[in-house]
Coordinates of N, CA and C and ligand atoms in Angstrom, one line a residue:
M2 N 109.9 119.7 74.3 CA 109.3 120.8 75.0 C 110.0 120.9 76.4
Q3 N 110.6 122.1 76.7 CA 111.2 122.3 78.0 C 110.1 122.6 79.0
K4 N 110.1 121.8 80.1 CA 109.1 122.0 81.1 C 109.7 122.9 82.3
D5 N 108.8 123.6 82.9 CA 109.2 124.3 84.1 C 109.7 123.4 85.2
I6 N 110.7 123.8 85.9 CA 111.2 123.0 87.1 C 110.2 123.2 88.2
I7 N 109.8 122.0 88.8 CA 108.9 122.0 90.0 C 109.7 121.4 91.1
I8 N 109.7 122.1 92.3 CA 110.4 121.7 93.5 C 109.3 121.2 94.5
A9 N 109.3 120.0 94.9 CA 108.3 119.4 95.7 C 108.9 118.8 97.0
P10 N 108.9 119.6 98.1 CA 109.4 119.1 99.3 C 108.6 117.9 99.8
S11 N 109.3 116.9 100.3 CA 108.6 115.7 100.9 C 108.5 116.0 102.4
I12 N 107.2 116.0 102.8 CA 107.0 116.3 104.3 C 107.4 115.2 105.2
L13 N 107.8 114.1 104.6 CA 108.3 113.0 105.4 C 109.5 113.4 106.3
A14 N 110.2 114.4 105.8 CA 111.4 114.9 106.6 C 111.0 116.1 107.5
S15 N 109.7 116.4 107.5 CA 109.4 117.6 108.4 C 109.1 117.1 109.8
D16 N 108.8 118.1 110.7 CA 108.5 117.8 112.1 C 107.0 117.5 112.1
F17 N 106.7 116.2 112.3 CA 105.3 115.8 112.2 C 104.4 116.4 113.4
S18 N 105.1 116.8 114.4 CA 104.3 117.3 115.5 C 103.8 118.7 115.2
Q19 N 104.4 119.3 114.1 CA 104.0 120.7 113.7 C 103.6 120.6 112.2
L20 N 102.9 119.6 111.7 CA 102.8 119.3 110.3 C 102.2 120.5 109.5
G21 N 101.1 121.1 110.1 CA 100.5 122.2 109.4 C 101.4 123.4 109.2
A22 N 102.1 123.7 110.3 CA 103.0 124.8 110.3 C 104.2 124.5 109.4
E23 N 104.7 123.3 109.3 CA 105.8 123.0 108.4 C 105.3 123.1 106.9
I24 N 104.1 122.7 106.6 CA 103.6 122.9 105.2 C 103.5 124.4 104.9
A25 N 103.0 125.1 105.8 CA 102.8 126.6 105.6 C 104.2 127.2 105.4
A26 N 105.2 126.7 106.1 CA 106.6 127.2 106.0 C 107.2 126.9 104.7
I27 N 107.0 125.7 104.1 CA 107.7 125.4 102.8 C 106.9 126.1 101.7
D28 N 105.6 126.4 101.9 CA 104.9 127.2 101.0 C 105.5 128.6 100.9
T29 N 105.6 129.2 102.0 CA 106.2 130.6 102.1 C 107.6 130.6 101.6
A30 N 108.3 129.5 101.8 CA 109.7 129.4 101.4 C 109.9 129.3 99.9
G31 N 108.8 129.1 99.1 CA 108.8 129.1 97.7 C 108.8 127.8 97.0
C32 N 108.3 126.8 97.6 CA 108.1 125.5 96.9 C 107.0 125.6 95.9
D33 N 106.9 124.6 95.0 CA 105.9 124.6 94.0 C 104.8 123.6 94.4
H34 N 105.1 122.4 94.7 CA 104.2 121.4 95.1 C 104.5 120.9 96.5
I35 N 103.5 120.2 97.2 CA 103.8 119.6 98.5 C 103.7 118.1 98.2
H36 N 104.8 117.4 98.5 CA 104.8 115.9 98.3 C 104.5 115.2 99.6
L37 N 103.5 114.3 99.5 CA 102.9 113.6 100.6 C 103.2 112.1 100.5
D38 N 104.1 111.6 101.3 CA 104.5 110.2 101.2 C 103.6 109.3 102.1
V39 N 102.8 108.6 101.4 CA 101.8 107.7 102.1 C 102.4 106.3 102.1
M40 N 102.6 105.7 103.3 CA 103.2 104.3 103.4 C 102.3 103.5 104.3
D41 N 102.1 102.2 103.8 CA 101.1 101.4 104.5 C 101.7 100.3 105.3
G42 N 103.0 100.2 105.4 CA 103.6 99.1 106.2 C 103.5 97.7 105.6
V43 N 103.0 97.7 104.3 CA 102.9 96.4 103.6 C 103.7 96.5 102.3
F44 N 103.3 97.5 101.4 CA 104.1 97.7 100.2 C 105.5 98.1 100.5
V45 N 105.7 99.0 101.6 CA 107.0 99.3 102.1 C 106.9 99.1 103.6
P46 N 108.0 98.9 104.3 CA 108.0 98.5 105.7 C 107.5 99.6 106.6
N47 N 107.6 100.9 106.2 CA 107.3 102.0 107.0 C 105.8 102.4 106.9
L48 N 105.4 103.1 107.9 CA 104.0 103.5 108.0 C 103.9 105.0 108.3
T49 N 103.1 105.7 107.5 CA 103.1 107.2 107.7 C 101.6 107.7 108.0
F50 N 100.9 108.2 107.0 CA 99.6 108.8 107.3 C 98.7 108.5 106.0
G51 N 97.5 108.8 106.2 CA 96.5 108.6 105.1 C 95.6 109.8 105.0
P52 N 94.4 109.6 104.4 CA 93.5 110.7 104.1 C 93.1 111.6 105.3
P53 N 92.8 111.1 106.5 CA 92.4 112.0 107.5 C 93.5 113.1 107.8
I54 N 94.7 112.7 107.8 CA 95.8 113.6 108.1 C 96.0 114.6 107.0
I55 N 95.9 114.1 105.8 CA 96.0 115.0 104.6 C 94.8 116.0 104.6
K56 N 93.7 115.6 104.9 CA 92.5 116.5 105.0 C 92.8 117.5 106.1
A57 N 93.3 117.1 107.2 CA 93.6 118.0 108.4 C 94.6 119.1 108.0
V58 N 95.5 118.8 107.1 CA 96.6 119.8 106.8 C 96.3 120.6 105.5
R59 N 95.2 120.2 104.8 CA 95.0 120.8 103.5 C 94.9 122.3 103.6
S60 N 94.4 122.8 104.6 CA 94.2 124.3 104.7 C 95.5 125.0 105.0
A61 N 96.6 124.3 105.2 CA 97.9 125.0 105.5 C 98.5 125.6 104.3
S62 N 98.1 125.2 103.1 CA 98.7 125.7 101.8 C 97.7 125.5 100.7
R63 N 97.7 126.4 99.7 CA 96.9 126.3 98.6 C 97.6 125.6 97.4
K64 N 98.9 125.3 97.7 CA 99.7 124.7 96.6 C 99.2 123.2 96.3
F65 N 99.7 122.7 95.2 CA 99.4 121.4 94.7 C 99.8 120.3 95.7
F66 N 98.8 119.5 96.1 CA 99.1 118.4 97.0 C 99.4 117.1 96.1
D67 N 100.6 116.6 96.2 CA 101.1 115.6 95.3 C 101.2 114.3 96.2
A68 N 100.2 113.4 96.2 CA 100.3 112.2 97.0 C 101.0 111.1 96.3
H69 N 102.0 110.6 97.0 CA 102.8 109.4 96.5 C 102.4 108.2 97.4
L70 N 101.6 107.3 96.8 CA 101.0 106.2 97.5 C 101.9 105.0 97.4
M71 N 102.7 104.8 98.5 CA 103.5 103.5 98.6 C 102.7 102.5 99.4
V72 N 101.6 102.1 98.7 CA 100.6 101.2 99.4 C 100.3 100.0 98.4
S73 N 99.9 98.9 99.0 CA 99.4 97.8 98.2 C 97.9 98.1 97.9
N74 N 97.4 97.6 96.8 CA 96.0 97.9 96.4 C 95.5 99.3 96.6
P75 N 96.1 100.2 95.9 CA 95.7 101.6 96.2 C 94.3 102.0 95.8
D76 N 93.7 101.1 94.9 CA 92.4 101.4 94.4 C 91.3 101.7 95.5
R77 N 91.5 100.9 96.6 CA 90.4 101.0 97.7 C 90.2 102.4 98.2
L78 N 91.3 103.2 98.3 CA 91.1 104.5 99.0 C 91.3 105.7 98.1
L79 N 91.3 105.5 96.7 CA 91.6 106.6 95.8 C 90.6 107.8 96.1
A80 N 89.3 107.4 96.2 CA 88.3 108.5 96.4 C 88.5 109.2 97.7
D81 N 89.0 108.6 98.7 CA 89.3 109.2 100.0 C 90.4 110.2 99.8
Y82 N 91.5 109.9 99.0 CA 92.6 110.8 98.8 C 92.1 112.0 98.1
A83 N 91.3 111.8 97.1 CA 90.8 112.9 96.3 C 89.9 113.8 97.2
A84 N 89.1 113.2 98.0 CA 88.2 114.0 98.9 C 89.0 114.7 100.0
A85 N 90.1 114.2 100.3 CA 91.0 114.8 101.3 C 91.7 116.1 100.8
G86 N 91.7 116.2 99.5 CA 92.2 117.4 98.9 C 93.5 117.2 98.1
C87 N 93.8 116.0 97.7 CA 95.0 115.7 96.9 C 94.7 116.2 95.5
D88 N 95.7 116.9 94.9 CA 95.5 117.3 93.5 C 96.1 116.3 92.5
G89 N 97.1 115.6 92.9 CA 97.7 114.5 92.1 C 97.8 113.3 93.0
I90 N 97.6 112.1 92.3 CA 97.8 110.9 93.1 C 98.7 110.0 92.2
T91 N 99.8 109.5 92.8 CA 100.7 108.7 92.1 C 100.7 107.3 92.8
V92 N 100.5 106.3 92.0 CA 100.5 104.9 92.5 C 101.7 104.2 91.9
H93 N 102.1 103.1 92.6 CA 103.3 102.3 92.2 C 102.9 101.3 91.2
M94 N 103.6 101.2 90.0 CA 103.3 100.2 89.0 C 103.3 98.8 89.7
E95 N 104.2 98.5 90.6 CA 104.4 97.2 91.2 C 103.1 96.8 92.1
A96 N 102.3 97.9 92.5 CA 101.2 97.6 93.4 C 99.9 97.5 92.7
C97 N 99.9 97.7 91.4 CA 98.6 97.7 90.6 C 98.5 96.5 89.7
D98 N 97.5 95.8 89.9 CA 97.2 94.7 88.9 C 96.5 95.2 87.6
H99 N 95.8 96.3 87.8 CA 95.0 96.8 86.7 C 95.4 98.3 86.5
L100 N 96.6 98.6 86.1 CA 97.1 100.0 86.1 C 96.3 100.9 85.3
D101 N 95.9 100.4 84.1 CA 95.1 101.3 83.2 C 93.8 101.7 83.9
R102 N 93.2 100.8 84.5 CA 91.9 101.1 85.2 C 92.2 102.1 86.4
T103 N 93.2 101.9 87.1 CA 93.5 102.7 88.3 C 93.8 104.1 87.9
L104 N 94.6 104.3 86.8 CA 94.9 105.6 86.3 C 93.7 106.4 85.8
S105 N 92.8 105.6 85.1 CA 91.5 106.2 84.6 C 90.7 106.7 85.8
H106 N 90.7 105.9 86.8 CA 89.9 106.2 88.0 C 90.4 107.5 88.7
I107 N 91.7 107.6 88.8 CA 92.3 108.8 89.4 C 91.9 110.1 88.6
R108 N 91.9 110.0 87.3 CA 91.5 111.1 86.5 C 90.0 111.4 86.7
E109 N 89.2 110.3 86.7 CA 87.8 110.5 86.9 C 87.5 111.2 88.2
L110 N 88.4 111.1 89.2 CA 88.2 111.8 90.5 C 88.6 113.2 90.4
G111 N 89.1 113.6 89.3 CA 89.5 115.0 89.1 C 91.0 115.3 89.5
C112 N 91.8 114.3 89.6 CA 93.2 114.4 90.0 C 94.1 114.1 88.8
K113 N 95.3 114.6 88.9 CA 96.4 114.2 88.0 C 96.8 112.8 88.3
A114 N 97.1 112.0 87.3 CA 97.4 110.6 87.6 C 98.9 110.4 87.3
G115 N 99.6 109.7 88.3 CA 101.0 109.4 88.2 C 101.3 108.0 88.5
V116 N 102.4 107.5 87.9 CA 102.9 106.2 88.1 C 104.3 106.2 88.6
A117 N 104.6 105.5 89.7 CA 106.0 105.5 90.2 C 106.6 104.1 89.9
L118 N 107.9 104.1 89.6 CA 108.6 102.9 89.4 C 109.7 102.7 90.4
N119 N 109.8 101.6 91.0 CA 110.9 101.3 91.9 C 112.2 101.2 91.0
P120 N 113.4 101.3 91.7 CA 114.6 101.3 90.9 C 114.8 100.1 89.9
H121 N 114.3 99.0 90.3 CA 114.5 97.8 89.5 C 113.4 97.6 88.4
T122 N 112.4 98.4 88.5 CA 111.2 98.2 87.6 C 111.5 98.7 86.2
P123 N 111.4 97.9 85.1 CA 111.6 98.4 83.8 C 110.5 99.4 83.4
I124 N 110.8 100.3 82.4 CA 109.9 101.3 82.0 C 108.9 100.8 81.0
D125 N 109.1 99.6 80.4 CA 108.3 99.2 79.3 C 106.8 99.2 79.6
G126 N 106.4 98.9 80.8 CA 105.0 98.9 81.1 C 104.3 100.2 81.0
L127 N 105.1 101.3 80.9 CA 104.5 102.6 80.8 C 103.9 102.9 79.4
R128 N 104.5 102.2 78.4 CA 104.3 102.5 77.0 C 102.8 102.5 76.6
H129 N 102.1 101.6 77.2 CA 100.7 101.4 76.8 C 99.7 102.2 77.7
V130 N 100.2 102.9 78.6 CA 99.3 103.8 79.4 C 99.7 105.3 79.3
L131 N 100.5 105.6 78.4 CA 101.0 107.0 78.3 C 99.8 108.0 78.1
D132 N 98.8 107.6 77.5 CA 97.6 108.5 77.3 C 96.8 108.6 78.6
R133 N 97.1 107.9 79.6 CA 96.4 108.0 80.9 C 97.2 108.7 82.0
L134 N 98.4 109.2 81.6 CA 99.3 109.6 82.6 C 99.6 111.1 82.6
D135 N 99.8 111.7 83.8 CA 100.2 113.1 83.9 C 101.6 113.2 84.4
L136 N 102.1 112.1 85.1 CA 103.4 112.2 85.8 C 104.0 110.8 85.8
I137 N 105.3 110.7 85.6 CA 106.0 109.4 85.8 C 107.1 109.7 86.9
L138 N 107.0 108.9 88.0 CA 108.0 109.1 89.1 C 109.0 108.0 89.0
V139 N 110.3 108.4 88.7 CA 111.4 107.5 88.7 C 112.0 107.5 90.1
M140 N 111.8 106.5 90.8 CA 112.3 106.4 92.2 C 113.9 106.3 92.1
T141 N 114.5 107.2 92.8 CA 116.0 107.2 92.8 C 116.6 106.7 94.1
V142 N 115.7 106.1 94.9 CA 116.0 105.2 96.1 C 115.0 104.2 96.1
N143 N 115.2 103.1 96.9 CA 114.1 102.2 97.2 C 113.2 102.8 98.2
P144 N 111.9 102.8 97.9 CA 111.0 103.6 98.7 C 110.8 103.0 100.1
G145 N 110.4 103.9 101.0 CA 110.1 103.5 102.4 C 110.7 104.4 103.4
F146 N 111.8 105.0 103.1 CA 112.5 105.8 104.1 C 113.1 107.1 103.5
G147 N 113.1 108.1 104.2 CA 113.9 109.3 103.8 C 115.3 109.2 104.1
G148 N 116.1 110.1 103.6 CA 117.5 110.2 104.0 C 118.4 109.2 103.4
Q149 N 118.0 108.5 102.3 CA 118.9 107.5 101.7 C 119.7 108.1 100.6
S150 N 120.7 107.4 100.1 CA 121.6 107.9 99.0 C 121.0 107.7 97.6
F151 N 121.1 108.7 96.8 CA 120.7 108.7 95.4 C 121.4 107.6 94.7
I152 N 120.6 106.8 93.9 CA 121.2 105.7 93.1 C 121.5 106.2 91.7
E153 N 122.8 106.3 91.4 CA 123.3 106.9 90.2 C 122.8 106.2 88.9
A154 N 122.6 104.9 89.1 CA 122.2 104.1 87.9 C 120.8 104.5 87.4
M155 N 120.1 105.4 88.2 CA 118.8 105.9 87.7 C 118.9 107.0 86.6
L156 N 120.1 107.6 86.5 CA 120.2 108.7 85.5 C 119.9 108.2 84.1
P157 N 120.4 107.1 83.6 CA 120.0 106.7 82.2 C 118.5 106.3 82.2
K158 N 118.0 105.8 83.3 CA 116.6 105.4 83.3 C 115.7 106.7 83.1
I159 N 116.1 107.8 83.8 CA 115.4 109.0 83.6 C 115.4 109.5 82.1
T160 N 116.5 109.3 81.5 CA 116.6 109.7 80.1 C 115.8 108.8 79.2
A161 N 115.7 107.5 79.5 CA 114.9 106.6 78.8 C 113.4 106.9 78.9
V162 N 113.0 107.4 80.1 CA 111.6 107.8 80.3 C 111.4 109.1 79.5
K163 N 112.3 110.0 79.5 CA 112.2 111.2 78.7 C 112.0 110.9 77.3
D164 N 112.8 110.0 76.7 CA 112.6 109.6 75.3 C 111.3 109.0 75.1
L165 N 110.8 108.2 76.0 CA 109.5 107.5 75.8 C 108.4 108.6 75.8
V166 N 108.5 109.6 76.7 CA 107.5 110.6 76.9 C 107.4 111.5 75.6
G167 N 108.6 111.8 75.0 CA 108.6 112.6 73.9 C 108.0 114.0 74.1
S168 N 107.1 114.4 73.3 CA 106.5 115.8 73.4 C 105.2 115.8 74.2
R169 N 104.9 114.6 74.8 CA 103.6 114.6 75.6 C 103.8 115.4 76.8
D170 N 102.6 115.9 77.3 CA 102.6 116.7 78.5 C 102.6 115.9 79.8
I171 N 103.7 115.3 80.0 CA 103.8 114.4 81.2 C 105.1 114.8 82.0
S172 N 104.8 115.0 83.3 CA 105.9 115.5 84.1 C 106.8 114.3 84.5
I173 N 108.1 114.5 84.6 CA 109.0 113.4 85.0 C 109.6 113.8 86.3
Q174 N 109.2 113.0 87.3 CA 109.5 113.3 88.7 C 110.6 112.4 89.2
V175 N 111.5 112.9 90.0 CA 112.5 112.0 90.7 C 112.3 112.2 92.2
D176 N 112.6 111.2 93.0 CA 112.3 111.1 94.4 C 113.3 110.2 95.1
G177 N 114.1 110.8 96.0 CA 115.0 110.0 96.8 C 116.4 110.4 96.7
G178 N 116.9 111.0 97.8 CA 118.3 111.4 97.8 C 118.6 112.6 96.9
I179 N 117.6 113.4 96.6 CA 117.8 114.6 95.7 C 118.4 115.7 96.6
T180 N 119.5 116.3 96.1 CA 120.1 117.4 96.8 C 120.5 118.5 95.7
A181 N 121.1 119.6 96.2 CA 121.6 120.6 95.3 C 122.8 120.1 94.5
D182 N 123.4 119.0 95.0 CA 124.6 118.5 94.3 C 124.2 117.6 93.1
N183 N 123.1 117.0 93.2 CA 122.7 116.1 92.0 C 121.5 116.6 91.2
A184 N 121.0 117.8 91.6 CA 119.8 118.3 90.9 C 120.1 118.6 89.4
E185 N 121.3 119.1 89.2 CA 121.7 119.4 87.8 C 121.7 118.1 87.0
A186 N 122.3 117.1 87.5 CA 122.4 115.8 86.8 C 121.0 115.2 86.5
V187 N 120.1 115.3 87.4 CA 118.8 114.7 87.2 C 118.0 115.5 86.2
A188 N 118.2 116.9 86.2 CA 117.5 117.7 85.3 C 118.1 117.5 83.9
K189 N 119.4 117.4 83.8 CA 120.0 117.1 82.5 C 119.6 115.8 81.9
A190 N 119.4 114.8 82.8 CA 118.9 113.5 82.3 C 117.5 113.6 81.8
G191 N 116.7 114.6 82.3 CA 115.3 114.7 81.8 C 114.3 115.0 82.8
A192 N 114.6 115.0 84.1 CA 113.6 115.3 85.1 C 113.3 116.7 85.2
N193 N 112.0 117.0 85.4 CA 111.6 118.4 85.6 C 110.9 118.7 87.0
N194 N 110.6 117.6 87.7 CA 109.9 117.6 89.0 C 110.7 116.9 90.0
L195 N 111.3 117.7 90.9 CA 112.2 117.2 91.9 C 111.6 117.2 93.3
V196 N 111.5 116.0 93.9 CA 111.1 115.8 95.3 C 112.4 115.8 96.1
A197 N 112.3 116.5 97.2 CA 113.4 116.4 98.2 C 112.9 116.5 99.6
G198 N 113.3 115.7 100.5 CA 112.9 115.7 101.9 C 114.0 116.3 102.7
S199 N 115.0 115.4 103.0 CA 116.1 115.8 103.9 C 116.8 117.1 103.5
A200 N 117.0 117.3 102.1 CA 117.8 118.4 101.7 C 117.0 119.7 101.8
I201 N 115.7 119.7 102.0 CA 114.9 120.9 102.1 C 114.6 121.2 103.6
F202 N 114.4 120.1 104.4 CA 114.0 120.3 105.8 C 115.2 120.3 106.7
K203 N 116.4 120.6 106.2 CA 117.6 120.6 107.1 C 117.8 122.1 107.5
G204 N 118.3 122.2 108.7 CA 118.8 123.5 109.1 C 117.7 124.4 109.7
G205 N 116.5 123.8 109.9 CA 115.4 124.6 110.6 C 114.7 125.5 109.6
L206 N 113.6 126.1 110.2 CA 112.6 126.9 109.4 C 113.3 128.0 108.5
N207 N 114.3 128.6 109.1 CA 114.9 129.7 108.4 C 115.8 129.3 107.2
A208 N 116.0 128.0 107.1 CA 116.9 127.5 106.0 C 116.1 127.0 104.8
Y209 N 114.8 126.9 104.9 CA 113.9 126.2 103.9 C 114.0 127.0 102.5
A210 N 113.9 128.3 102.6 CA 113.9 129.1 101.4 C 115.2 128.9 100.6
K211 N 116.3 129.0 101.4 CA 117.7 128.8 100.8 C 117.8 127.4 100.2
N212 N 117.4 126.4 100.9 CA 117.5 125.0 100.5 C 116.7 124.8 99.2
I213 N 115.5 125.4 99.1 CA 114.7 125.2 97.9 C 115.3 126.0 96.8
A214 N 115.8 127.2 97.0 CA 116.4 128.0 96.0 C 117.7 127.3 95.4
E215 N 118.4 126.7 96.3 CA 119.7 126.0 95.8 C 119.4 124.9 94.9
I216 N 118.4 124.1 95.2 CA 118.0 123.0 94.4 C 117.5 123.5 93.0
R217 N 116.6 124.5 93.1 CA 116.0 125.1 91.9 C 117.1 125.6 91.0
A218 N 118.1 126.4 91.6 CA 119.1 127.0 90.8 C 119.9 125.9 90.1
A219 N 120.3 124.8 90.8 CA 121.1 123.7 90.2 C 120.3 123.1 89.1
A220 N 119.0 122.9 89.3 CA 118.2 122.2 88.2 C 117.9 123.1 87.0
S221 N 118.0 124.4 87.2 CA 117.6 125.3 86.2 C 118.8 125.6 85.3
V222 N 120.0 125.1 85.6 CA 121.2 125.3 84.7 C 121.0 124.7 83.4
V223 N 120.1 123.7 83.3 CA 119.9 122.9 82.1 C 119.3 123.8 81.0
Ligands
DX5_322 C1 111.0 107.6 99.9 C2 110.0 108.8 99.7 C3 110.7 110.1 99.5 C4 111.6 110.5 100.6 C5 112.5 111.5 100.1 O1 110.3 106.5 100.1 O2 109.2 108.5 98.6 O3 109.8 111.1 99.1 O4 110.9 111.1 101.6 O5 113.4 111.9 101.1 P1 114.9 112.2 100.9 O6 114.9 113.5 100.0 O7 115.4 112.5 102.2 O8 115.5 111.1 100.2
ZN323 ZN1 107.9 110.2 97.7

């Protein structure tokens, strides 16, 4: 089944002093989802924001809020992310001792459930939770920072995930170093949901629509 291409700007690359206005701007510029990078300073070295900030900017857009939790023990705050207005919550496989339970919990909260895999993490663990999943995030950089280079070795991994997913209604997301130059390659490999930070928030407010359109056009060649 050919899935629609989803472009999800990562607000990590936005101007945090104007976060609400930045989210409204990428909404108007034609993005599909809003990607929220939550970092706890433990699972990854960097620290960003959590439920109170997400709640504060929720009214800036009606689009899908896609929370990517780069945190240890995500279970503790899942209800808070849902209450803050997240539509999807993605947890890292490496951070979950009881992934099956965590994914069920996310769905019970009324959110789409996602699992992210660091570049070195094998995909085998996904096999037994496929019926609990709405999204698989293949990290194409090591998480923690924006502006890193895309890891080419992730292309066959994306295809392996696509083969595993088969005809199931599961989105395949890529995140890290995505640009208009590699969007076609990741889409050809099997990704339908493209997160991009630096490549979308470059050039100032007036460039956002063009930046989104270029990535979408490249990914839609497939
Ligand atoms: C990395 C984050 C990404 C990142 C993407 O830890 O999960 O969402 O912000 O930024 P770029 O597109 O600049 O690599
Ligand atoms: Zn992310």
